[in-house]
Amino acid sequence: MDIKDLYVNIPINDTVLVTNKLLKDNHTDKNIIKEIMSILRMILNQNYFQYNENFYKPRSGIAMGSPLSSTMAEIFLQDLEQNRIKQLLEDEKITYYNRYVDDIFIIYNQTKITPQCLLEHFSGQHRNLQFTINEEVNNQIAYLDLNLFNKNGQIEMEIYRKSTTTDITINNKSCHPREQKLATYKNWIHRRLTLPLEEDAKNKD
């Protein structure tokens, strides 16, 4: 599943309330909580953008590109998962759940819930959030940079690259720092060595 337009739909007031509750639950000093809440509201409400020499302020959402946005989105989504999604796991309608930012991977029990019911359940959790669903096709599905294969209930994987992927990296003659030029290769090598890939998938990669 994907969350459509995550950042621009994160509710600021709800997220601030969740943050306030978390600080209280962690026995943070009241004066510090008051200061943090004041700073948060000020920063999160400074969400302006310019288009054709005019300035606009969105009705909801947090600013894309702000260093604070990813943290606030994570706080809101984790609270949503704990209070709304966790029930599906406890009822064993979902047997596996994993989320990376706005990409969600789910293994569900077909005898207890359907994909459409899952989609309706997730989309009904908050008026701001809408989800889309992609089911496996021919016993396989892409998630992040992996292609996952359902082999009689066992999951095998290989590296997934979109058809538009060029695998072009920073030119060695550029003026970028050397560590930046090497970063992509280090990432590829680390991924190749750490993922539990079958031999065919390793050779293909």
PDB file of N, CA, C and O in Angstrom, residues 165-193:
ATOM      1  N   THR A 165      15.313   3.168 -14.524  1.00  0.00           N
ATOM      2  CA  THR A 165      16.592   3.271 -13.810  1.00  0.00           C
ATOM      3  C   THR A 165      17.756   3.307 -14.792  1.00  0.00           C
ATOM      4  O   THR A 165      17.818   2.517 -15.735  1.00  0.00           O
ATOM      5  N   THR A 166      18.685   4.234 -14.573  1.00  0.00           N
ATOM      6  CA  THR A 166      19.855   4.359 -15.450  1.00  0.00           C
ATOM      7  C   THR A 166      21.136   3.842 -14.799  1.00  0.00           C
ATOM      8  O   THR A 166      22.104   3.526 -15.494  1.00  0.00           O
ATOM      9  N   ASP A 167      21.139   3.752 -13.459  1.00  0.00           N
ATOM     10  CA  ASP A 167      22.337   3.344 -12.710  1.00  0.00           C
ATOM     11  C   ASP A 167      23.527   4.273 -12.986  1.00  0.00           C
ATOM     12  O   ASP A 167      24.679   3.875 -12.874  1.00  0.00           O
ATOM     13  N   ILE A 168      23.219   5.508 -13.372  1.00  0.00           N
ATOM     14  CA  ILE A 168      24.287   6.493 -13.590  1.00  0.00           C
ATOM     15  C   ILE A 168      24.686   7.086 -12.243  1.00  0.00           C
ATOM     16  O   ILE A 168      23.839   7.431 -11.424  1.00  0.00           O
ATOM     17  N   THR A 169      25.981   7.185 -11.998  1.00  0.00           N
ATOM     18  CA  THR A 169      26.478   7.765 -10.752  1.00  0.00           C
ATOM     19  C   THR A 169      27.304   9.019 -11.050  1.00  0.00           C
ATOM     20  O   THR A 169      27.489   9.388 -12.210  1.00  0.00           O
ATOM     21  N   ILE A 170      27.784   9.663  -9.993  1.00  0.00           N
ATOM     22  CA  ILE A 170      28.578  10.887 -10.173  1.00  0.00           C
ATOM     23  C   ILE A 170      29.858  10.569 -10.939  1.00  0.00           C
ATOM     24  O   ILE A 170      30.583   9.624 -10.606  1.00  0.00           O
ATOM     25  N   ASN A 171      30.130  11.356 -11.951  1.00  0.00           N
ATOM     26  CA  ASN A 171      31.334  11.152 -12.760  1.00  0.00           C
ATOM     27  C   ASN A 171      32.583  11.309 -11.902  1.00  0.00           C
ATOM     28  O   ASN A 171      32.684  12.236 -11.098  1.00  0.00           O
ATOM     29  N   ASN A 172      33.526  10.422 -12.098  1.00  0.00           N
ATOM     30  CA  ASN A 172      34.741  10.429 -11.285  1.00  0.00           C
ATOM     31  C   ASN A 172      35.562  11.709 -11.470  1.00  0.00           C
ATOM     32  O   ASN A 172      36.331  12.085 -10.593  1.00  0.00           O
ATOM     33  N   LYS A 173      35.388  12.390 -12.599  1.00  0.00           N
ATOM     34  CA  LYS A 173      36.159  13.610 -12.859  1.00  0.00           C
ATOM     35  C   LYS A 173      35.465  14.860 -12.316  1.00  0.00           C
ATOM     36  O   LYS A 173      35.994  15.974 -12.458  1.00  0.00           O
ATOM     37  N   SER A 174      34.301  14.692 -11.701  1.00  0.00           N
ATOM     38  CA  SER A 174      33.585  15.853 -11.167  1.00  0.00           C
ATOM     39  C   SER A 174      34.273  16.375  -9.907  1.00  0.00           C
ATOM     40  O   SER A 174      35.152  15.714  -9.346  1.00  0.00           O
ATOM     41  N   CYS A 175      33.834  17.537  -9.460  1.00  0.00           N
ATOM     42  CA  CYS A 175      34.454  18.173  -8.288  1.00  0.00           C
ATOM     43  C   CYS A 175      33.827  17.747  -6.966  1.00  0.00           C
ATOM     44  O   CYS A 175      34.130  18.329  -5.932  1.00  0.00           O
ATOM     45  N   HIS A 176      32.940  16.769  -6.991  1.00  0.00           N
ATOM     46  CA  HIS A 176      32.321  16.295  -5.757  1.00  0.00           C
ATOM     47  C   HIS A 176      33.368  15.629  -4.856  1.00  0.00           C
ATOM     48  O   HIS A 176      34.355  15.073  -5.348  1.00  0.00           O
ATOM     49  N   PRO A 177      33.140  15.657  -3.551  1.00  0.00           N
ATOM     50  CA  PRO A 177      34.053  14.938  -2.643  1.00  0.00           C
ATOM     51  C   PRO A 177      34.091  13.448  -2.985  1.00  0.00           C
ATOM     52  O   PRO A 177      33.092  12.871  -3.423  1.00  0.00           O
ATOM     53  N   ARG A 178      35.219  12.826  -2.765  1.00  0.00           N
ATOM     54  CA  ARG A 178      35.415  11.426  -3.131  1.00  0.00           C
ATOM     55  C   ARG A 178      34.404  10.510  -2.441  1.00  0.00           C
ATOM     56  O   ARG A 178      33.891   9.559  -3.032  1.00  0.00           O
ATOM     57  N   GLU A 179      34.081  10.816  -1.152  1.00  0.00           N
ATOM     58  CA  GLU A 179      33.145   9.958  -0.416  1.00  0.00           C
ATOM     59  C   GLU A 179      31.751   9.980  -1.040  1.00  0.00           C
ATOM     60  O   GLU A 179      31.024   8.989  -0.980  1.00  0.00           O
ATOM     61  N   GLN A 180      31.389  11.122  -1.663  1.00  0.00           N
ATOM     62  CA  GLN A 180      30.099  11.185  -2.340  1.00  0.00           C
ATOM     63  C   GLN A 180      30.099  10.336  -3.609  1.00  0.00           C
ATOM     64  O   GLN A 180      29.102   9.694  -3.945  1.00  0.00           O
ATOM     65  N   LYS A 181      31.209  10.321  -4.301  1.00  0.00           N
ATOM     66  CA  LYS A 181      31.305   9.509  -5.519  1.00  0.00           C
ATOM     67  C   LYS A 181      31.227   8.021  -5.193  1.00  0.00           C
ATOM     68  O   LYS A 181      30.680   7.225  -5.951  1.00  0.00           O
ATOM     69  N   LEU A 182      31.785   7.640  -4.054  1.00  0.00           N
ATOM     70  CA  LEU A 182      31.821   6.226  -3.673  1.00  0.00           C
ATOM     71  C   LEU A 182      30.556   5.749  -2.969  1.00  0.00           C
ATOM     72  O   LEU A 182      30.327   4.542  -2.871  1.00  0.00           O
ATOM     73  N   ALA A 183      29.738   6.681  -2.494  1.00  0.00           N
ATOM     74  CA  ALA A 183      28.588   6.318  -1.658  1.00  0.00           C
ATOM     75  C   ALA A 183      27.647   5.328  -2.330  1.00  0.00           C
ATOM     76  O   ALA A 183      27.210   4.356  -1.710  1.00  0.00           O
ATOM     77  N   THR A 184      27.336   5.567  -3.601  1.00  0.00           N
ATOM     78  CA  THR A 184      26.412   4.674  -4.311  1.00  0.00           C
ATOM     79  C   THR A 184      26.979   3.267  -4.396  1.00  0.00           C
ATOM     80  O   THR A 184      26.271   2.278  -4.166  1.00  0.00           O
ATOM     81  N   TYR A 185      28.271   3.157  -4.713  1.00  0.00           N
ATOM     82  CA  TYR A 185      28.891   1.834  -4.849  1.00  0.00           C
ATOM     83  C   TYR A 185      28.935   1.101  -3.511  1.00  0.00           C
ATOM     84  O   TYR A 185      28.699  -0.101  -3.442  1.00  0.00           O
ATOM     85  N   LYS A 186      29.238   1.852  -2.454  1.00  0.00           N
ATOM     86  CA  LYS A 186      29.243   1.244  -1.117  1.00  0.00           C
ATOM     87  C   LYS A 186      27.858   0.720  -0.761  1.00  0.00           C
ATOM     88  O   LYS A 186      27.709  -0.364  -0.185  1.00  0.00           O
ATOM     89  N   ASN A 187      26.835   1.498  -1.119  1.00  0.00           N
ATOM     90  CA  ASN A 187      25.459   1.082  -0.848  1.00  0.00           C
ATOM     91  C   ASN A 187      25.108  -0.182  -1.629  1.00  0.00           C
ATOM     92  O   ASN A 187      24.530  -1.123  -1.085  1.00  0.00           O
ATOM     93  N   TRP A 188      25.461  -0.222  -2.910  1.00  0.00           N
ATOM     94  CA  TRP A 188      25.165  -1.397  -3.732  1.00  0.00           C
ATOM     95  C   TRP A 188      25.866  -2.643  -3.190  1.00  0.00           C
ATOM     96  O   TRP A 188      25.286  -3.724  -3.127  1.00  0.00           O
ATOM     97  N   ILE A 189      27.133  -2.482  -2.814  1.00  0.00           N
ATOM     98  CA  ILE A 189      27.901  -3.619  -2.306  1.00  0.00           C
ATOM     99  C   ILE A 189      27.332  -4.098  -0.968  1.00  0.00           C
ATOM    100  O   ILE A 189      27.166  -5.300  -0.740  1.00  0.00           O
ATOM    101  N   HIS A 190      27.016  -3.146  -0.085  1.00  0.00           N
ATOM    102  CA  HIS A 190      26.444  -3.500   1.215  1.00  0.00           C
ATOM    103  C   HIS A 190      25.120  -4.240   1.038  1.00  0.00           C
ATOM    104  O   HIS A 190      24.864  -5.265   1.691  1.00  0.00           O
ATOM    105  N   ARG A 191      24.279  -3.748   0.142  1.00  0.00           N
ATOM    106  CA  ARG A 191      22.984  -4.391  -0.127  1.00  0.00           C
ATOM    107  C   ARG A 191      23.190  -5.802  -0.667  1.00  0.00           C
ATOM    108  O   ARG A 191      22.529  -6.741  -0.249  1.00  0.00           O
ATOM    109  N   ARG A 192      24.138  -5.946  -1.572  1.00  0.00           N
ATOM    110  CA  ARG A 192      24.432  -7.248  -2.190  1.00  0.00           C
ATOM    111  C   ARG A 192      24.926  -8.266  -1.162  1.00  0.00           C
ATOM    112  O   ARG A 192      24.590  -9.441  -1.210  1.00  0.00           O
ATOM    113  N   LEU A 193      25.698  -7.792  -0.183  1.00  0.00           N
ATOM    114  CA  LEU A 193      26.293  -8.703   0.807  1.00  0.00           C
ATOM    115  C   LEU A 193      25.357  -9.031   1.961  1.00  0.00           C
ATOM    116  O   LEU A 193      25.497 -10.071   2.599  1.00  0.00           O
TER     117      LEU A 193
END
